[in-house]
Coordinates of C-alpha atoms in Angstrom, one line a residue:
X1 CA -2.0 -0.1 4.3
X2 CA -0.3 -0.9 7.6
X3 CA 3.3 -2.2 7.5
X4 CA 5.3 -4.6 9.6
X5 CA 9.0 -5.3 9.6
X6 CA 10.8 -7.6 7.2
X7 CA 14.0 -8.8 8.7
X8 CA 16.2 -7.8 5.8
X9 CA 18.2 -10.7 4.3
X10 CA 18.4 -12.5 7.6
X11 CA 18.0 -16.3 7.4
X12 CA 16.6 -16.6 10.9
X13 CA 14.2 -19.5 10.9
X14 CA 10.6 -18.6 11.9
X15 CA 9.5 -20.1 15.2
X16 CA 6.1 -21.8 15.7
X17 CA 3.4 -19.1 15.7
X18 CA 0.0 -18.7 17.5
X19 CA -2.2 -17.3 14.7
X20 CA -5.0 -19.3 13.1
X21 CA -5.6 -18.9 9.4
X22 CA -8.8 -16.9 9.8
X23 CA -7.1 -14.5 12.2
X24 CA -4.5 -13.8 9.6
X25 CA -7.2 -13.2 7.0
X26 CA -8.9 -10.6 9.3
X27 CA -5.6 -8.9 10.0
X28 CA -4.9 -8.8 6.3
X29 CA -8.2 -7.1 5.5
X30 CA -7.5 -4.4 8.2
X31 CA -3.9 -3.9 7.1
X32 CA -4.6 -3.6 3.4
X33 CA -7.5 -1.1 3.5
X34 CA -6.1 2.4 3.6
X35 CA -6.3 5.9 2.0
X36 CA -5.0 4.3 -1.2
X37 CA -8.6 2.9 -1.5
X38 CA -10.5 5.7 0.3
X39 CA -8.9 8.5 -1.7
X40 CA -6.7 7.0 -4.5
X41 CA -9.7 5.2 -6.0
X42 CA -11.2 8.6 -6.8
X43 CA -8.2 9.3 -9.1
X44 CA -8.8 5.9 -10.7
X45 CA -12.5 6.7 -11.3
X46 CA -11.5 10.1 -12.7
X47 CA -9.1 8.5 -15.2
X48 CA -11.3 5.6 -16.4
X49 CA -14.9 6.0 -15.2
X50 CA -17.2 3.1 -14.1
X51 CA -14.7 0.6 -15.5
X52 CA -12.6 1.1 -12.3
X53 CA -14.6 -1.9 -11.0
X54 CA -12.9 -4.1 -13.7
X55 CA -9.5 -2.5 -12.8
X56 CA -10.0 -3.7 -9.2
X57 CA -11.0 -7.2 -10.4
X58 CA -7.8 -7.5 -12.6
X59 CA -5.7 -6.2 -9.7
X60 CA -7.3 -8.8 -7.4
X61 CA -6.1 -11.5 -9.8
X62 CA -2.6 -10.1 -9.9
X63 CA -2.6 -9.8 -6.1
X64 CA -3.7 -13.4 -5.6
X65 CA -0.9 -14.7 -7.8
X66 CA 1.7 -12.7 -5.9
X67 CA 0.4 -13.7 -2.5
X68 CA -0.1 -17.4 -3.4
X69 CA 3.5 -17.7 -4.5
X70 CA 4.8 -15.9 -1.4
X71 CA 2.6 -18.1 0.8
X72 CA 4.0 -21.3 -0.9
X73 CA 7.5 -20.1 -0.3
X74 CA 6.6 -19.3 3.3
X75 CA 5.0 -22.8 3.9
X76 CA 8.1 -24.5 2.3
X77 CA 10.8 -22.4 4.1
X78 CA 9.4 -20.1 6.7
X79 CA 11.8 -17.3 7.3
X80 CA 11.4 -14.0 9.1
X81 CA 13.1 -12.1 6.2
X82 CA 10.2 -13.2 3.9
X83 CA 10.4 -11.8 0.4
X84 CA 13.7 -10.1 1.0
X85 CA 15.2 -13.4 2.1
X86 CA 13.7 -15.3 -0.8
X87 CA 15.1 -12.8 -3.3
X88 CA 18.5 -13.2 -1.7
X89 CA 18.1 -17.0 -1.8
X90 CA 17.1 -17.0 -5.4
X91 CA 19.5 -14.5 -7.0
X92 CA 22.1 -13.5 -4.4
X93 CA 23.1 -10.6 -2.2
X94 CA 22.3 -7.9 -4.8
X95 CA 18.7 -9.1 -5.0
X96 CA 18.1 -9.1 -1.2
X97 CA 19.8 -5.7 -0.9
X98 CA 17.7 -4.2 -3.7
X99 CA 14.5 -5.8 -2.4
X100 CA 15.1 -4.4 1.1
X101 CA 16.0 -0.9 0.0
X102 CA 13.2 -0.8 -2.5
X103 CA 10.8 -1.7 0.3
X104 CA 12.3 1.0 2.5
X105 CA 11.9 3.6 -0.3
X106 CA 8.3 2.5 -1.1
X107 CA 7.4 2.9 2.5
X108 CA 8.9 6.4 2.6
X109 CA 6.8 7.3 -0.5
X110 CA 3.7 5.6 1.1
X111 CA 4.2 7.8 4.2
X112 CA 4.3 10.8 1.9
X113 CA 1.2 9.6 0.1
X114 CA -0.7 9.1 3.3
X115 CA 0.6 12.4 4.7
X116 CA -0.7 14.2 1.6
X117 CA -4.0 12.3 1.7
X118 CA -4.5 13.3 5.4
X119 CA -3.8 16.9 4.5
X120 CA -6.2 16.9 1.6
X121 CA -8.9 15.4 3.7
X122 CA -8.4 17.8 6.5
X123 CA -8.8 20.7 4.1
X124 CA -12.5 19.5 3.8
X125 CA -13.0 21.5 7.0
X126 CA -10.3 24.2 6.5
X127 CA -10.2 24.8 2.7
X128 CA -8.0 27.9 2.8
X129 CA -5.2 26.5 4.9
X130 CA -2.1 25.5 2.8
X131 CA -1.5 21.8 2.3
X132 CA 1.9 21.8 3.9
X133 CA 0.7 23.1 7.2
X134 CA -1.4 20.0 7.8
X135 CA 1.4 17.8 6.4
X136 CA 3.8 19.3 9.0
X137 CA 1.3 18.8 11.8
X138 CA 0.5 15.2 11.1
X139 CA 4.2 14.4 10.6
X140 CA 5.1 15.9 14.0
X141 CA 2.2 13.9 15.7
X142 CA 3.4 10.7 14.0
X143 CA 7.0 11.3 15.2
X144 CA 5.8 11.9 18.7
X145 CA 4.0 8.6 18.7
X146 CA 7.2 6.8 17.6
X147 CA 9.2 8.6 20.3
X148 CA 6.7 7.4 23.0
X149 CA 7.2 3.8 22.1
X150 CA 5.0 1.2 20.4
X151 CA 3.1 -0.4 23.4
X152 CA 0.3 2.1 23.4
X153 CA 0.1 2.2 19.6
X154 CA 0.0 -1.6 19.4
X155 CA -3.1 -1.7 21.6
X156 CA -5.1 0.6 19.4
X157 CA -3.9 -0.6 16.0
X158 CA -6.7 -3.2 15.8
X159 CA -9.2 -0.5 16.6
X160 CA -7.9 1.6 13.7
X161 CA -8.4 -1.4 11.4
X162 CA -12.0 -1.8 12.6
X163 CA -12.6 1.9 11.9
X164 CA -11.4 1.6 8.3
X165 CA -13.6 -1.4 7.6
X166 CA -16.6 0.1 9.5
X167 CA -16.4 3.3 7.4
X168 CA -16.8 1.3 4.1
X169 CA -19.6 -0.8 5.6
X170 CA -21.3 2.4 6.7
X171 CA -21.2 3.7 3.2
X172 CA -22.6 0.5 1.7
X173 CA -25.5 0.5 4.2
X174 CA -26.3 4.2 3.7
X175 CA -26.0 3.9 -0.1
X176 CA -28.4 0.9 -0.1
X177 CA -30.8 2.8 2.1
X178 CA -30.6 5.8 -0.3
X179 CA -31.2 3.7 -3.4
X180 CA -34.2 1.9 -1.8
X181 CA -35.8 5.2 -0.9
X182 CA -35.3 5.0 2.9
X183 CA -33.2 8.1 2.8
X184 CA -34.7 11.0 0.9
X185 CA -32.6 13.1 -1.5
X186 CA -32.8 15.0 -4.8
X187 CA -30.1 12.9 -6.5
X188 CA -30.6 11.6 -10.0
X189 CA -28.4 8.6 -10.4
X190 CA -26.6 7.9 -13.7
X191 CA -27.1 4.2 -12.9
X192 CA -25.0 1.4 -14.5
X193 CA -23.6 2.1 -18.0
X194 CA -25.6 0.6 -20.8
X195 CA -22.8 0.6 -23.4
X196 CA -19.0 0.1 -23.7
X197 CA -18.6 3.8 -24.3
X198 CA -20.3 4.6 -20.9
X199 CA -18.3 1.9 -19.1
X200 CA -15.0 3.3 -20.6
X201 CA -15.7 7.1 -21.1
X202 CA -11.9 7.7 -21.3
X203 CA -11.3 4.8 -23.6
X204 CA -8.9 1.9 -23.2
X205 CA -6.1 4.3 -22.5
X206 CA -7.9 5.6 -19.3
X207 CA -8.6 2.0 -18.2
X208 CA -5.0 1.0 -18.7
X209 CA -3.8 4.0 -16.6
X210 CA -6.2 3.3 -13.8
X211 CA -4.7 -0.1 -13.0
X212 CA -1.9 1.3 -10.9
X213 CA -4.5 2.8 -8.4
X214 CA -6.3 -0.5 -8.2
X215 CA -3.1 -2.4 -7.4
X216 CA -2.1 0.3 -4.9
X217 CA -5.4 -0.3 -3.0
X218 CA -4.3 -4.0 -2.5
X219 CA -0.7 -2.9 -1.5
X220 CA 0.3 -4.5 1.7
X221 CA -0.4 -8.0 0.7
X222 CA 3.3 -8.8 0.7
X223 CA 3.4 -7.8 4.4
X224 CA 0.8 -10.4 5.2
X225 CA 3.4 -12.8 3.8
X226 CA 5.7 -11.6 6.6
X227 CA 3.0 -12.3 9.2
X228 CA 2.3 -15.7 7.7
X229 CA 5.4 -16.9 9.7
X230 CA 3.3 -16.5 12.8
X231 CA 0.7 -19.1 11.7
X232 CA 0.3 -22.2 13.8
X233 CA 0.2 -24.2 10.6
X234 CA 2.4 -22.6 7.9
X235 CA 0.6 -24.6 5.2
X236 CA -2.5 -22.6 5.9
X237 CA -0.9 -19.4 4.5
X238 CA -2.4 -19.8 0.9
X239 CA -5.9 -20.4 2.4
X240 CA -5.7 -17.3 4.6
X241 CA -4.7 -15.2 1.6
X242 CA -7.6 -16.5 -0.6
X243 CA -10.2 -15.7 2.1
X244 CA -8.7 -12.3 2.7
X245 CA -8.7 -11.5 -1.0
X246 CA -12.3 -12.7 -1.4
X247 CA -13.4 -10.4 1.4
X248 CA -11.4 -7.4 0.0
X249 CA -12.8 -7.9 -3.5
X250 CA -16.4 -8.1 -2.2
X251 CA -15.9 -4.9 -0.1
X252 CA -14.0 -3.0 -2.9
X253 CA -16.3 -4.0 -5.8
X254 CA -19.6 -3.4 -4.0
X255 CA -18.6 0.0 -2.6
X256 CA -17.0 1.2 -5.8
X257 CA -20.0 -0.2 -7.8
X258 CA -22.4 1.8 -5.6
X259 CA -20.2 4.9 -6.0
X260 CA -20.1 4.9 -9.8
X261 CA -23.9 4.0 -9.9
X262 CA -24.8 7.0 -7.7
X263 CA -22.6 9.7 -9.2
X264 CA -21.5 10.7 -12.7
X265 CA -18.0 10.2 -13.9
X266 CA -17.2 13.9 -13.9
X267 CA -18.2 14.4 -10.3
X268 CA -15.2 12.5 -8.8
X269 CA -11.9 14.2 -8.0
X270 CA -8.7 13.5 -6.1
X271 CA -9.6 15.9 -3.3
X272 CA -12.6 14.0 -2.0
X273 CA -13.3 10.4 -1.3
X274 CA -15.6 8.9 -4.0
X275 CA -18.0 7.7 -1.3
X276 CA -18.5 11.2 0.0
X277 CA -19.1 12.3 -3.6
X278 CA -21.7 9.6 -4.1
X279 CA -23.7 10.7 -1.1
X280 CA -23.4 14.4 -1.8
X281 CA -27.0 14.9 -3.0
X282 CA -28.6 13.4 0.1
X283 CA -29.6 15.3 3.3
X284 CA -27.0 13.6 5.5
X285 CA -25.1 16.5 7.0
X286 CA -23.2 14.2 9.3
X287 CA -22.0 11.7 6.7
X288 CA -19.1 13.7 5.1
X289 CA -17.8 14.7 8.5
X290 CA -18.0 11.3 10.1
X291 CA -16.6 9.5 7.0
X292 CA -13.8 12.1 6.6
X293 CA -12.8 11.7 10.3
X294 CA -12.8 7.9 10.0
X295 CA -10.5 8.0 7.0
X296 CA -8.2 10.5 8.7
X297 CA -7.9 8.3 11.8
X298 CA -7.3 5.2 9.6
X299 CA -4.7 7.1 7.4
X300 CA -2.8 8.4 10.4
X301 CA -2.5 4.9 11.9
X302 CA -1.2 3.6 8.6
X303 CA 1.4 6.4 8.2
X304 CA 2.6 5.9 11.8
X305 CA 2.8 2.2 11.4
X306 CA 4.9 2.8 8.2
X307 CA 7.2 5.1 10.2
X308 CA 7.7 2.4 12.8
X309 CA 8.4 -0.1 10.0
X310 CA 11.0 1.9 8.0
X311 CA 12.7 2.9 11.3
X312 CA 13.1 -0.7 12.3
X313 CA 13.9 -1.9 8.8
X314 CA 16.8 0.4 8.4
X315 CA 18.3 -0.9 11.7
X316 CA 18.0 -4.5 10.3
X317 CA 19.6 -3.4 7.0
X318 CA 22.5 -1.9 9.0
X319 CA 22.9 -5.0 11.1
X320 CA 23.1 -7.1 7.9
X321 CA 25.7 -4.8 6.4
X322 CA 23.3 -3.4 3.8
X323 CA 23.3 0.1 5.3
X324 CA 25.8 2.2 7.1
X325 CA 26.5 0.9 10.6
X326 CA 25.5 4.2 12.2
X327 CA 21.8 3.4 11.5
X328 CA 21.9 0.4 13.8
X329 CA 22.8 2.5 16.8
X330 CA 20.1 2.9 19.6
X331 CA 19.7 5.1 22.6
X332 CA 19.4 2.8 25.5
X333 CA 18.3 5.6 27.9
X334 CA 15.2 6.2 25.7
X335 CA 13.6 2.8 25.2
X336 CA 16.4 1.6 22.8
X337 CA 15.3 4.3 20.3
X338 CA 17.1 3.9 16.9
X339 CA 17.6 7.7 16.6
X340 CA 19.7 7.7 13.4
X341 CA 17.2 5.5 11.6
X342 CA 14.3 7.6 12.8
X343 CA 16.2 10.7 11.7
X344 CA 16.5 9.4 8.1
X345 CA 12.8 8.5 8.0
X346 CA 12.0 11.9 9.3
X347 CA 14.0 13.5 6.5
X348 CA 11.8 11.6 4.1
X349 CA 8.7 13.0 5.8
X350 CA 10.2 16.5 5.6
X351 CA 10.9 16.0 1.9
X352 CA 7.2 15.1 1.5
X353 CA 6.2 18.3 3.3
X354 CA 8.5 20.5 1.1
X355 CA 7.2 18.8 -2.1
X356 CA 3.6 19.4 -0.9
X357 CA 4.5 23.1 -0.6
X358 CA 6.0 23.3 -4.1
X359 CA 3.5 21.1 -5.9
X360 CA 0.2 21.5 -4.0
X361 CA -2.0 20.6 -7.0
X362 CA -0.6 17.3 -8.2
X363 CA 1.5 16.0 -5.3
X364 CA -0.9 13.2 -4.3
X365 CA -1.2 11.7 -7.7
X366 CA 2.6 11.8 -8.2
X367 CA 3.6 10.3 -4.8
X368 CA 0.8 7.7 -4.9
X369 CA 1.8 6.6 -8.4
X370 CA 5.5 6.3 -7.5
X371 CA 4.7 4.4 -4.3
X372 CA 2.4 2.0 -6.2
X373 CA 5.1 1.3 -8.8
X374 CA 7.8 0.6 -6.2
X375 CA 5.3 -1.8 -4.5
X376 CA 4.9 -3.6 -7.8
X377 CA 8.6 -3.9 -8.3
X378 CA 8.8 -5.8 -5.0
X379 CA 5.9 -8.0 -6.2
X380 CA 7.9 -8.7 -9.3
X381 CA 10.8 -9.8 -7.1
X382 CA 8.4 -12.2 -5.3
X383 CA 7.2 -13.8 -8.6
X384 CA 10.7 -14.3 -10.1
X385 CA 12.0 -15.6 -6.8
X386 CA 9.2 -18.1 -6.7
X387 CA 10.0 -19.2 -10.2
X388 CA 13.5 -20.2 -9.2
X389 CA 12.8 -21.5 -5.7
X390 CA 9.6 -23.5 -6.1
X391 CA 9.0 -26.5 -8.3
X392 CA 6.3 -24.9 -10.4
X393 CA 4.2 -27.0 -12.8
X394 CA 3.0 -25.7 -16.2
X395 CA -0.1 -24.1 -14.8
X396 CA 1.9 -22.4 -12.0
X397 CA 4.4 -20.9 -14.5
X398 CA 1.5 -19.7 -16.7
X399 CA -0.1 -18.0 -13.6
X400 CA 3.3 -16.4 -12.7
X401 CA 3.6 -15.1 -16.3
X402 CA 0.0 -13.6 -16.0
X403 CA 1.0 -11.9 -12.8
X404 CA 4.1 -10.4 -14.4
X405 CA 2.0 -9.2 -17.4
X406 CA -0.6 -7.6 -15.1
X407 CA 2.2 -5.8 -13.1
X408 CA 3.8 -4.7 -16.4
X409 CA 0.4 -3.3 -17.6
X410 CA -0.1 -1.4 -14.4
X411 CA 3.4 0.2 -14.4
X412 CA 3.4 1.0 -18.1
X413 CA -0.1 2.5 -17.8
X414 CA 1.3 5.3 -15.8
X415 CA 3.4 6.4 -18.9
X416 CA 0.4 7.0 -21.1
X417 CA -1.5 9.3 -18.7
X418 CA 0.0 12.7 -18.5
X419 CA -1.5 13.6 -15.1
X420 CA 0.4 10.8 -13.4
X421 CA 3.4 10.2 -15.7
X422 CA 5.7 12.2 -13.5
X423 CA 5.2 9.5 -10.7
X424 CA 6.7 6.9 -13.0
X425 CA 9.9 8.9 -13.3
X426 CA 10.1 9.5 -9.6
X427 CA 10.0 5.7 -9.0
X428 CA 12.6 5.2 -11.7
X429 CA 15.0 7.6 -9.9
X430 CA 14.7 5.5 -6.7
X431 CA 15.2 2.2 -8.6
X432 CA 18.3 3.7 -10.5
X433 CA 19.9 4.9 -7.2
X434 CA 19.4 1.5 -5.6
X435 CA 20.8 -0.3 -8.6
X436 CA 23.9 2.0 -8.7
X437 CA 24.6 1.4 -5.0
X438 CA 24.0 -2.4 -5.4
X439 CA 26.5 -2.4 -8.3
X440 CA 29.1 -0.5 -6.2
X441 CA 28.5 -2.9 -3.2
X442 CA 28.9 -5.9 -5.5
X443 CA 32.3 -4.7 -6.8
X444 CA 33.7 -3.4 -3.5
X445 CA 32.1 -5.3 -0.7
X446 CA 30.3 -8.5 -1.5
X447 CA 32.9 -9.8 -4.0
X448 CA 35.5 -9.6 -1.2
X449 CA 33.1 -11.3 1.2
X450 CA 32.6 -14.2 -1.2
X451 CA 29.2 -13.4 -2.7
X452 CA 25.8 -14.2 -1.3
X453 CA 25.0 -14.4 2.3
X454 CA 22.1 -16.9 2.0

């Protein structure tokens, strides 16, 4: 997932953009595919088995509902603040503040998730090197990229998106060649399940718990809502989202379907991409190395883009009075670098490294689960904001309710699976802290200012 900047609670009207709807669809595909799919899906398969394919279909429905509502709000009232602005407009200052800080926290956790994923993937070549060593190395490289400015990074970001998509397409082509006999190997494929017990080897409980990882793979859809303000025709936003989701569902379902067809449920684990596992029995010495490298490059671009995003977002929050003023300060002699904001984001990266050192075995599941839950909290904000802002017909209200139920199912599913339950409590801590600060701000600051700023 690549992330761009929401402009806090700002009510700055979006100017006319230059993007066509199909361009936004393509950008969305590149921005959404990340290590959450490449590596996180392995955890989902481990938890539920072949039924992970159904998890991704349900998550696609929930994702469509969220994006469709956000796109409608964007078409009706295009604002640079996107979902944070709409939360503020619908429910007041506390909602915009909570939405902005929840988004910042989710990005910090996403960086930690990506950082851990990169470290796990790199251990494919260096299995005896501690996880935290790679985490520290990638964090330093990411900070260096931010310090050098964003011009060079912007030029290669589209290339990174192509690499991510090409890696999945490469797997699909090679898997098809293997199954058709073009590539020789000694693999015996379990094939597609022939009974409900084979589809759901871990029962309904496992399927329920896997939903969070399916939703996490679609995370970033709300950011495309931000980019929808750059469309030439804002009314094309829903169409762009539908095409984007169709492409994502096709890529996700086909690739995961091939993976679970080619390898048994017990073969998948969180330390290896499911696609590498699926091709393990074939004589393709290059595949694991090339695929692993492609995922690392893609994951690094995502993490660095997130670091750019949270750094800029905190500056905006400070400008809006939703963060201490010190975080809006920039160093003019160094390309207007927002050093205090970057420093806080760096502290988040350091916390991820320390956590990786203390919990090397389960850290990826914990951080990914917590990040996924925080993303879904923001998606809930989008739905409930749309219910108040838009004139929804009966069908629209039913779809919104379905979206909220799917989100609730994904979040609650993390409680029933012991291996990822801790991630739920991590996200709860973040939400509780944001709520406490919002309550204090409401009583001591916003009440004196006269309430909402929308």
